[in-house]
Coordinates of C-alpha atoms in Angstrom, one line a residue:
X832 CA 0.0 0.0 0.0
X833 CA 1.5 3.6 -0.9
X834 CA -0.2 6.5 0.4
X835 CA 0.6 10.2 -0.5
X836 CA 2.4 12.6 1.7
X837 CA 2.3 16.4 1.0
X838 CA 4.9 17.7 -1.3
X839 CA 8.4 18.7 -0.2
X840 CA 7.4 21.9 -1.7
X841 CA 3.8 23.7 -2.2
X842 CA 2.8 26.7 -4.8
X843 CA 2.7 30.2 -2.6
X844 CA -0.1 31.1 -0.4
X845 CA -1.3 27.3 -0.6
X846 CA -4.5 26.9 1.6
X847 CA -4.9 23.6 3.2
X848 CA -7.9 21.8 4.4
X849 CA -6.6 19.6 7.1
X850 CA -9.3 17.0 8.4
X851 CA -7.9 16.4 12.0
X852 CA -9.5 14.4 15.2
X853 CA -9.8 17.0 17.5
X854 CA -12.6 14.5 19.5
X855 CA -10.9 15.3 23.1
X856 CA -12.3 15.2 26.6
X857 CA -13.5 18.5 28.0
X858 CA -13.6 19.5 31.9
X859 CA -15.4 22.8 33.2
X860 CA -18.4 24.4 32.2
X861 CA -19.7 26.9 29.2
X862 CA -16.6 29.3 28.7
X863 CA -14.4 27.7 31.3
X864 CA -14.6 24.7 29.7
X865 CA -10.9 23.2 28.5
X866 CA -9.1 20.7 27.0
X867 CA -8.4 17.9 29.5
X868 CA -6.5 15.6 27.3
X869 CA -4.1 17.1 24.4
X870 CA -2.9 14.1 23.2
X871 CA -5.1 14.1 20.1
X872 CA -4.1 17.4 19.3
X873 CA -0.2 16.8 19.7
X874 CA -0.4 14.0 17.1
X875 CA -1.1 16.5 14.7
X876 CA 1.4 19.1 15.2
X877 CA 3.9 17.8 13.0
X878 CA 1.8 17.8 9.6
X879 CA 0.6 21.5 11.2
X880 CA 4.1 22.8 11.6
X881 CA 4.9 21.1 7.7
X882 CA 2.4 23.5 6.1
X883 CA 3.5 26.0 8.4
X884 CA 7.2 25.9 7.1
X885 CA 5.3 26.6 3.8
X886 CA 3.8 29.4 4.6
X887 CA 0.4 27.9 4.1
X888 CA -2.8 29.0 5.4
X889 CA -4.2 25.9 7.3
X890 CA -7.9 25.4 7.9
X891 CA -9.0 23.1 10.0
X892 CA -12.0 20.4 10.1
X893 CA -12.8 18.3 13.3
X894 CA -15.8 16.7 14.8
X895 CA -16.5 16.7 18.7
X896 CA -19.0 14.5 19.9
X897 CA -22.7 14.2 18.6
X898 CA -24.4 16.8 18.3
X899 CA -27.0 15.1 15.7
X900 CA -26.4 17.3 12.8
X901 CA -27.4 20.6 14.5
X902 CA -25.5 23.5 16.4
X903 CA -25.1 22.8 19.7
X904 CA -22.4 24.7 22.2
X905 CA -21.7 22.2 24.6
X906 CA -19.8 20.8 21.7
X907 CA -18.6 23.9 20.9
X908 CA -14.2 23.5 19.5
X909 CA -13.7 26.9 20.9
X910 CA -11.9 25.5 23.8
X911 CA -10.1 22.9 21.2
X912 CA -8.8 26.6 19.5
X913 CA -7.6 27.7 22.8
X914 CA -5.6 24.7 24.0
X915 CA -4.0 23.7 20.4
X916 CA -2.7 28.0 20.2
X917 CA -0.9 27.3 23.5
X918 CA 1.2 23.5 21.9
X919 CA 1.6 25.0 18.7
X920 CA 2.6 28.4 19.8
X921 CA 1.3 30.7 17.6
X922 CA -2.2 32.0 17.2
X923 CA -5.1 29.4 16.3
X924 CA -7.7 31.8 14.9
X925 CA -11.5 30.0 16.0
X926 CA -14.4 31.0 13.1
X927 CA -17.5 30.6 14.9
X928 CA -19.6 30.5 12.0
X929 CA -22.1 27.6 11.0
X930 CA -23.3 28.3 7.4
X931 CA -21.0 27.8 4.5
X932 CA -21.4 31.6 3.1
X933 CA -20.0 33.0 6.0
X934 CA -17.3 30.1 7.1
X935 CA -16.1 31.2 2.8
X936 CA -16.3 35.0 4.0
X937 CA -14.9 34.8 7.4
X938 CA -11.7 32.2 6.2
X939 CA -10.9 34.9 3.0
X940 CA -10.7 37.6 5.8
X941 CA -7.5 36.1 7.3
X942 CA -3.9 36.6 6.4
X943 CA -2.2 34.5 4.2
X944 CA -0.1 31.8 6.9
X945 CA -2.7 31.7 9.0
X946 CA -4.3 28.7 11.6
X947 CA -8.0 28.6 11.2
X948 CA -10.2 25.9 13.0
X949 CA -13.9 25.8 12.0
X950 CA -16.8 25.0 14.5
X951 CA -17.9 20.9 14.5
X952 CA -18.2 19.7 11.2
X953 CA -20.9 18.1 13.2
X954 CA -22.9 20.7 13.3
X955 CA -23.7 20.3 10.1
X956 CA -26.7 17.5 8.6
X957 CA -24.7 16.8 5.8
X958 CA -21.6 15.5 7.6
X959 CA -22.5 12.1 8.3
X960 CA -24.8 12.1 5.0
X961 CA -21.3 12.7 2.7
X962 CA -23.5 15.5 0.9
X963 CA -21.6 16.0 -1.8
X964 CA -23.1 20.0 -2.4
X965 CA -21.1 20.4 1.0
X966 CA -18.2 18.7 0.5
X967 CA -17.5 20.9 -3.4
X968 CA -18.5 24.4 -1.3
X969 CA -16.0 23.6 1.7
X970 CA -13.7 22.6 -0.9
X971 CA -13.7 25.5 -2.5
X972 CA -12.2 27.1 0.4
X973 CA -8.5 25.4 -0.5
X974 CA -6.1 24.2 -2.9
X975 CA -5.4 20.7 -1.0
X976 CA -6.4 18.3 1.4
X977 CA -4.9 16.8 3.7
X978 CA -6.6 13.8 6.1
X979 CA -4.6 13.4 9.4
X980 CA -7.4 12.0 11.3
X981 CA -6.8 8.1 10.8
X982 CA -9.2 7.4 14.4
X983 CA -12.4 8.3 12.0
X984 CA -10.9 7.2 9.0
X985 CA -13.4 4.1 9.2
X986 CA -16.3 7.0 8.7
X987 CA -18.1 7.2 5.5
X988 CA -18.5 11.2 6.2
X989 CA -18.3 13.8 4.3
X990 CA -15.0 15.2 5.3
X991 CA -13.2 11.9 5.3
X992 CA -14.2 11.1 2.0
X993 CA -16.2 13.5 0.3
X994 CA -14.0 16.4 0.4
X995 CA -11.1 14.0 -1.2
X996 CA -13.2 13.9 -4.7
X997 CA -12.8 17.6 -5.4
X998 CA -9.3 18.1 -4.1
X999 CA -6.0 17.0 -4.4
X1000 CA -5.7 14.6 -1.5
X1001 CA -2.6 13.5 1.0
X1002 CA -2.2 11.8 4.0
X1003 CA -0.7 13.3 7.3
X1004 CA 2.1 12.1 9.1
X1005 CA 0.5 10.7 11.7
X1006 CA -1.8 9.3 9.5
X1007 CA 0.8 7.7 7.5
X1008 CA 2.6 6.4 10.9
X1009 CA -0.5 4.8 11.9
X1010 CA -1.2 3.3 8.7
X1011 CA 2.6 2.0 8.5
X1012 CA 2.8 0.8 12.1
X1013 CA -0.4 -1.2 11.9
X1014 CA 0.7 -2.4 8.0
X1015 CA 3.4 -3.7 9.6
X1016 CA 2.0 -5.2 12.6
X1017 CA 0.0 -7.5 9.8
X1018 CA 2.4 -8.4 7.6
X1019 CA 5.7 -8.3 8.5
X1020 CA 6.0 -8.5 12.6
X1021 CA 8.9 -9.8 13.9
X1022 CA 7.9 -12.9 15.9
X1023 CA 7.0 -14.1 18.1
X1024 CA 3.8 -12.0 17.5
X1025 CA 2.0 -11.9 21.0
X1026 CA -1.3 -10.3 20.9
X1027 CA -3.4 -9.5 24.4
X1028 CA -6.7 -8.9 24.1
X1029 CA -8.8 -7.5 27.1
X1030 CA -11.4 -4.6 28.3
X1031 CA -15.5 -5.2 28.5
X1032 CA -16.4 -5.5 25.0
X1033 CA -15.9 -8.2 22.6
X1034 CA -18.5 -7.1 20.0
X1035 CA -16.3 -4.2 18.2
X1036 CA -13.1 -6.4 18.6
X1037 CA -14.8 -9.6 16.7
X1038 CA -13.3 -8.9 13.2
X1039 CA -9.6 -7.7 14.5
X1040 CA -9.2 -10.9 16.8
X1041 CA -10.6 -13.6 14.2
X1042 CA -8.2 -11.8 11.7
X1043 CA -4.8 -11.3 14.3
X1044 CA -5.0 -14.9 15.2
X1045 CA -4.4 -16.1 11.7
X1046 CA -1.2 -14.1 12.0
X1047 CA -0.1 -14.3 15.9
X1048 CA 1.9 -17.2 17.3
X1049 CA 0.3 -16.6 20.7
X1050 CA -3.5 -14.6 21.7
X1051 CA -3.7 -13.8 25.1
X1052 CA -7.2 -13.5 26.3
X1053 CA -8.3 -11.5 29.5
X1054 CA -10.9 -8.7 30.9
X1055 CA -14.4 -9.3 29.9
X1056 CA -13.5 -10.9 26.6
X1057 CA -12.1 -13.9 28.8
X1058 CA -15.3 -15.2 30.0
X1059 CA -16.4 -15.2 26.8
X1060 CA -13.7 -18.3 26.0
X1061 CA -14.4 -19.2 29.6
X1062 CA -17.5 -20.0 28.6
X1063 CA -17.0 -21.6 25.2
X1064 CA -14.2 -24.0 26.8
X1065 CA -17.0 -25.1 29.5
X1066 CA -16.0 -23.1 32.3
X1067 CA -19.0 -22.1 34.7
X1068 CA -18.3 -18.0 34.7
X1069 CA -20.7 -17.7 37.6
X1070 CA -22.2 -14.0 37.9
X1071 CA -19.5 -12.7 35.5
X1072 CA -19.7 -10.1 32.6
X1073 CA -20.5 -12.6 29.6
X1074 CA -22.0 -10.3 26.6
X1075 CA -21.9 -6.4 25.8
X1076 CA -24.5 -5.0 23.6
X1077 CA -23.4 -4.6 19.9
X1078 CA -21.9 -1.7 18.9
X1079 CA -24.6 -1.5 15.9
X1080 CA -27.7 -3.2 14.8
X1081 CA -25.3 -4.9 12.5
X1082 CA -24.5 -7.0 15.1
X1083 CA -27.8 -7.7 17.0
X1084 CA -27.8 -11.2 17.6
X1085 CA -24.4 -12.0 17.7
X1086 CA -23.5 -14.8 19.7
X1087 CA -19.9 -14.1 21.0
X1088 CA -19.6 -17.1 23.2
X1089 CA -19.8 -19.3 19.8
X1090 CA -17.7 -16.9 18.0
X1091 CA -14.8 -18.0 20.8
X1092 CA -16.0 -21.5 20.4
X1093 CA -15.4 -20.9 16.4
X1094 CA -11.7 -19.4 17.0
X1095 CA -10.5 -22.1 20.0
X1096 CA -11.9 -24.8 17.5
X1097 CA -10.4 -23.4 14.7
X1098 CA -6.7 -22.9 16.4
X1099 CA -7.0 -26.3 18.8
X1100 CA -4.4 -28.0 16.7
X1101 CA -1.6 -25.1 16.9
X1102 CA 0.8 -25.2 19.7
X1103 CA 3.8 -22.6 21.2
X1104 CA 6.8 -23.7 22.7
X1105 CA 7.4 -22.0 26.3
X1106 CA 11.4 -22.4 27.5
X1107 CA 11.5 -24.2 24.3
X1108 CA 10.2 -27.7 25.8
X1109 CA 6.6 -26.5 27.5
X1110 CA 3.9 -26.6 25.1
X1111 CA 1.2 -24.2 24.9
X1112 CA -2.2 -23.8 22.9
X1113 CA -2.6 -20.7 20.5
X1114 CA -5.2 -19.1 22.4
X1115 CA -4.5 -18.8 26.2
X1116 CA -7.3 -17.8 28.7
X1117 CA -7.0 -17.0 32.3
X1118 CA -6.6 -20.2 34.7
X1119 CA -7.0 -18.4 37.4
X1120 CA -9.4 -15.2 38.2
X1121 CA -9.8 -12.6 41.0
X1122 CA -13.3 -13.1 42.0
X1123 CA -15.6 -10.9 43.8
X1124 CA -19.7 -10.2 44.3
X1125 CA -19.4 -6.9 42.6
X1126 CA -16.5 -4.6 41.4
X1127 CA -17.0 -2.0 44.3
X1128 CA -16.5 -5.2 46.6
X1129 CA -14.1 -4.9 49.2
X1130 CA -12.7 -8.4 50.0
X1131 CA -12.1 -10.5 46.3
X1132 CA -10.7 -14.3 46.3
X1133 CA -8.8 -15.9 44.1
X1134 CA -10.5 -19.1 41.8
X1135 CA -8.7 -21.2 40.3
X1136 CA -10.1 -23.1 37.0
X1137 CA -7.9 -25.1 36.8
X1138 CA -7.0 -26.2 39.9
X1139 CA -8.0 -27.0 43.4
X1140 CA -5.7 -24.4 45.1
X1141 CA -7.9 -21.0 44.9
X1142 CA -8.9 -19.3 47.6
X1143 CA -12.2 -19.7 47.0
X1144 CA -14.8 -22.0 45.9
X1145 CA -16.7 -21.3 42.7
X1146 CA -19.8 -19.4 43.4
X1147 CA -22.9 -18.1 40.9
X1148 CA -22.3 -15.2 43.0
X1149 CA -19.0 -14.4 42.2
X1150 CA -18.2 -12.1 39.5
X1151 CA -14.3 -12.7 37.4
X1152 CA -12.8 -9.4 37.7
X1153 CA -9.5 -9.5 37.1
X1154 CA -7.1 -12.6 36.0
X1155 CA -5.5 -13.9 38.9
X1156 CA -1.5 -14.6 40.0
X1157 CA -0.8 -17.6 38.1
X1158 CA -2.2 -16.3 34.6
X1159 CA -0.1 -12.9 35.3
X1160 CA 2.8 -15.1 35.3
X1161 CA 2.0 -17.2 32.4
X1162 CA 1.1 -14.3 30.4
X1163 CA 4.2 -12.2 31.6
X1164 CA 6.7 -15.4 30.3
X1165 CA 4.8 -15.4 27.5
X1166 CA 5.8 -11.4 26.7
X1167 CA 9.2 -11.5 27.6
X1168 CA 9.6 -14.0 25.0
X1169 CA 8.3 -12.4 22.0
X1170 CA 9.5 -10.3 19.0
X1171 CA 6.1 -8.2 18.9
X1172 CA 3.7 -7.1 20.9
X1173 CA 0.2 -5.5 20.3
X1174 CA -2.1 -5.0 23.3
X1175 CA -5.8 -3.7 23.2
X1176 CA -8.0 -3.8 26.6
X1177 CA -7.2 -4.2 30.3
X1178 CA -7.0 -7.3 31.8
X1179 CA -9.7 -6.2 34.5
X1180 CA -12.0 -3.8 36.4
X1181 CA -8.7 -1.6 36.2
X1182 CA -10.7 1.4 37.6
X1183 CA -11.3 -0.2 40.9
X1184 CA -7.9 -0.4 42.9
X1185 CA -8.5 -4.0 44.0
X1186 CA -9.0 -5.3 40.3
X1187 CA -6.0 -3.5 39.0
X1188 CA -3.0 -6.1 39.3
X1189 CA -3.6 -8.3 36.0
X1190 CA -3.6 -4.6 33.6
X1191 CA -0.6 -3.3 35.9
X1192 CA 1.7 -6.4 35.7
X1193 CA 0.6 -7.1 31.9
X1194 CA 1.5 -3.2 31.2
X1195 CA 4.9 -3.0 33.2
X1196 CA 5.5 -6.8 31.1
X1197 CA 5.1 -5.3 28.0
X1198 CA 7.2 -2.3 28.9
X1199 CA 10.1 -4.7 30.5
X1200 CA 10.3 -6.5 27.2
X1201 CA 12.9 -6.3 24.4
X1202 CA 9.8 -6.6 21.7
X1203 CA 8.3 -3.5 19.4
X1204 CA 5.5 -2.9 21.3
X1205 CA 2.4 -1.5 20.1
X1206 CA -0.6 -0.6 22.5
X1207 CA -4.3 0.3 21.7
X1208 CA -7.6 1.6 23.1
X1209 CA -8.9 4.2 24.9
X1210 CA -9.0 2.3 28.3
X1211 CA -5.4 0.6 27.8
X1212 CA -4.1 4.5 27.3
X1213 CA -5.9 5.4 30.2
X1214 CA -4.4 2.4 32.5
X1215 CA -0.5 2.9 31.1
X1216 CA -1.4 6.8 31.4
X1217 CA -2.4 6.0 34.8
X1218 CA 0.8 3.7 35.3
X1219 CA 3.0 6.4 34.0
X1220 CA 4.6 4.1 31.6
X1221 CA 3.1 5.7 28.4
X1222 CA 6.5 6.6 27.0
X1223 CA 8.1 2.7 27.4
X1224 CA 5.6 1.7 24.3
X1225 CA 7.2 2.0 20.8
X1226 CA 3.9 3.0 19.6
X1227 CA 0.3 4.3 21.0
X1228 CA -2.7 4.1 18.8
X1229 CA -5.1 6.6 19.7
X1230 CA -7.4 5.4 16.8
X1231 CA -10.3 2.9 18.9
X1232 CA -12.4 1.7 15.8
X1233 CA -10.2 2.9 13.1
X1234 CA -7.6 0.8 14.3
X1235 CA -9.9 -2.1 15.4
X1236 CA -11.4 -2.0 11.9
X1237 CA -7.9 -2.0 9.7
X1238 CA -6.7 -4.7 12.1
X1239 CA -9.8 -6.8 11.0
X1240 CA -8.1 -6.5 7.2
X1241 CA -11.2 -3.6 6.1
X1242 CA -10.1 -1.2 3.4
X1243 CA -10.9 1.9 5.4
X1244 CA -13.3 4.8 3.8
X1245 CA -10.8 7.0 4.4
X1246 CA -7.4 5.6 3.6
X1247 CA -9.0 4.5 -0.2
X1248 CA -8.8 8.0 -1.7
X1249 CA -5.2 8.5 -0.2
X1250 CA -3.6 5.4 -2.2
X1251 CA -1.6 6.8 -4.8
X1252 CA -3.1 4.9 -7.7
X1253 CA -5.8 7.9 -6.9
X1254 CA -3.9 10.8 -7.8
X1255 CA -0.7 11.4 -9.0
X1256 CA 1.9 12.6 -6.6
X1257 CA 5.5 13.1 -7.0
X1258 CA 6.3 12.3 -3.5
X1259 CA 5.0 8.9 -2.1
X1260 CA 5.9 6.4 1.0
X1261 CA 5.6 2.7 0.6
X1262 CA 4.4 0.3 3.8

C-alpha cells in the first residue's frame, strides 16, 4: 500500500484543508470549559508545523461529539482553538460560523499563513450524509487536502471522503505512521507475534481478533473478553460479565460465546513452545481469576479453573474481575519472550484499585520487554497513562475503531482516496 504525503514543496499562499481528530475530553463548564487531554491534538502538530514551514494558510475540520447534525455549544471546538494556540505556539484563529457563506467570508478575511479551526463539522446534517453540495463548497475554500485524522478514518462522512473527490488529496504524518505501524504489525511482525486482548467488549473487537489470530503465534485473552472463551471452553463464569450490547444493529444477535468457540476450535491444533520444551495452545485464557460479588466489593478471592488451590470455591455469585497470579505469570513469560507485541484492553475492572494487578503487571510486562510494542484503546491508554509508563511503548494508537477495523483486514473509507493509484503525486511512501 502507498499513500501520499504532502509535497516537499507547495505553490505560494497554498490553503490547506486539514481533516484532523480534534474528538478530546472536556472538563469545566460553558466558557471555562478546557481541553483535559491534548494528546489528540499533539499527534497532529507535526503535519501542522509542515504546512506552516510553507507558509500555508491551514484550515481546520474536526468533529467533537454528537451533536445530531445541528449546532449545539456544549460541543462547541472553541476550547479545542484555545488549548491547540498554547502547543503549537502561535495563534489558532476560531471562526464561529455555522453556514458555508459566511465560514467562505470569514476564512478569505485572514492573512495569508494563518491557523483557522472551524466549528464541529458536526454541526452540520450533511456530515454524516457525505453531501456532496457540501463537500464541493468547503472545498472551495482550499487548494489541498490533507486527512490526518486516521481514528475516523473508518467513517463514511463527508469530510473523510467526500472532500477527497474535489481536491487534491494526501495523507498526514501521523496518519501515514499509523497506517505504516499497523501495515506492519499484519504483515511483517517480527515474531514471536503476542497479541493481548482484554477490556469489557468483545463485540467491536470480533473482526480484528478472528483476523490477528491467523497471523499471531500466541492470543492472550483476559478482561471481559475472557469469559467469553471461559464459557465456550466449559467453564461455569458464575455471575461474571458474559456479553456487551453490539456496537450497531449490525451485530444484533451475535453470539460471542460461539464466535470464541469458532476461534478455539479453529486454532485447537496449533501449539507454542514455552522455555523451548513446555507446550502451549494458540489461544491462552485465564486459569486463574480474582473473583468478587461486585466490582466496588471490598474483600475479592482468588478461583482457580484449573485447579484445586484457589482461595475460594466457585460461586454463581461471584463475579471474574481480574485474571488472577498464576495467569499474570503465564502471560508475563509469554511477553518477555516475544518479537512483537500488540495489546488492546485491560485485563480487568482496572478502575477499581482492588481489580487493578492483572492490567498493571501485563503493562509493566510489555514495557520490561525487548519486543516493538504496540498498545491500543482508549481504556489501555488510560491504564499505562495512569501507570505512567506511556512513553516505554514503541507506539500508541489513539485510533479505537479505526484501528480495530484496519486490524480486522477492512479497506478503510478514508485511507482509499489517499492510495496513490488515486492521484498522481510526485512524493510517495511505501508500507
Amino acid at each position: 500500500m502507498k499513500l501520499r504525503l504532502l509535497p516537499s514543496r507547495l505553490p505560494a499562499g497554498t490553503k490547506a484543508l486539514v481533516r484532523v481528530d480534534y474528538n478530546v475530553p472536556l472538563k469545566g463548564l460553558n466558557s471555562h470549559r478546557r481541553v483535559a487531554d491534548t494528546m489528540r491534538l499533539e499527534r497532529s502538530l507535526e503535519t501542522l508545523r509542515q504546512l506552516m514551514d510553507q507558509k500555508a494558510t491551514i484550515i481546520l475540520l474536526s468533529h467533537l461529539g454528537r451533536p445530531k447534525g445541528q449546532v449545539n455549544l456544549e460541543y462547541s471546538l472553541r476550547p479545542v482553538a484555545e488549548a491547540l494556540a498554547d502547543l503549537i505556539e502561535c495563534p489558532v484563529t476560531f471562526c464561529p460560523e455555522t453556514t458555508i457563506d459566511r465560514i467562505a467570508s470569514f476564512v478569505h478575511q485572514q492573512p495569508v499563513g494563518s491557523i483557522i479551526l472551524l466549528e464541529n463539522i458536526r454541526f452540520f446534517e450533511g456530515e454524516k450524509k457525505n453531501d456532496p453540495v457540501l463537500a464541493k463548497k468547503l472545498a472551495g475554500l482550499a487548494d489541498i487536502y490533507v486527512n490526518e485524522a486516521f481514528s475516523a478514518a473508518h467513517r463514511s462522512h463527508m469530510s473523510i471522503v467526500g472532500l477527497p473527490q474535489y481536491l487534491p488529496s494526501y495523507a498526514g504524518l501521523s496518519f501515514n505512521q499509523e497506517v505504516q505501524t499497523l501495515h506492519q504489525l499484519m504483515t511483517k511482525p517480527k515474531r514471536p507475534l503476542v497479541v493481548i486482548v482484554g477490556g469489557a467488549k468483545i463485540s467491536d473487537k470480533v473482526g480484528a481478533v478472528e483476523h490477528l489470530a491467523q497471523i499471531a503465534n500466541v492470543v492472550l485473552v483476559g478482561g471481559g473478553v475472557a469469559n467469553n472463551f471461559l464459557a465456550a471452553d466449559g467453564f461455569d463464569v458464575a455471575n461474571s460479565y458474559l456479553q456487551d450490547a453490539p456496537v450497531d444493529m449490525k451485530q444484533a444477535g451475535n453470539n460471542y460465546v460461539h464466535f470464541a468457540q469458532q476461534l478455539i476450535h479453529k486454532n485447537r491444533t496449533e501449539r507454542v513452545l514455552k522455555d523451548d520444551y513446555i507446550p502451549l495452545p494458540k489461544i491462552i485464557y485465564p486459569t486463574d481469576v480474582l473473583a468478587a460479588p461486585s466490582p466496588t466489593s471490598k474483600t475479592s478471592c482468588v478461583v482457580e479453573l484449573c485447579g484445586q488451590n484457589g482461595s475460594c470455591k466457585q460461586s454463581p455469585k461471584l463475579m471474574y474481575l481480574d485474571i488472577g497470579p498464576k495467569t499474570i505469570r503465564l502471560f508475563r513469560d509469554v511477553i518477555l519472550s516475544a518479537g512483537t507485541v500488540f495489546w488492546n484492553g485491560p485485563m480487568g475492572v482496572f478502575e477499581q484499585p482492588g481489580f487493578s494487578q492483572g492490567t498493571a503487571e501485563i503493562a509493566k510486562a510489555i514495557a520490561k520487554t525487548s519486543a516493538t510494542t504496540i498498545i491500543g484503546g482508549g481504556d489501555t491508554i488510560a491504564a499505562i497513562n495512569q501507570l505512567g509508563l506511556t512513553q516505554r511503548f514503541d507506539y500508541v494508537s489513539a485510533a479505537g475503531g479505526a484501528a480495530l477495523a484496519f486490524l480486522a483486514g477492512k479497506t478503510l473509507p478514508g485511507v482509499k482516496p489517499l492510495v496513490v493509484n488515486c492521484i498522481k503525486s510526485k512524493k510517495i511512501v511505501s508500507i
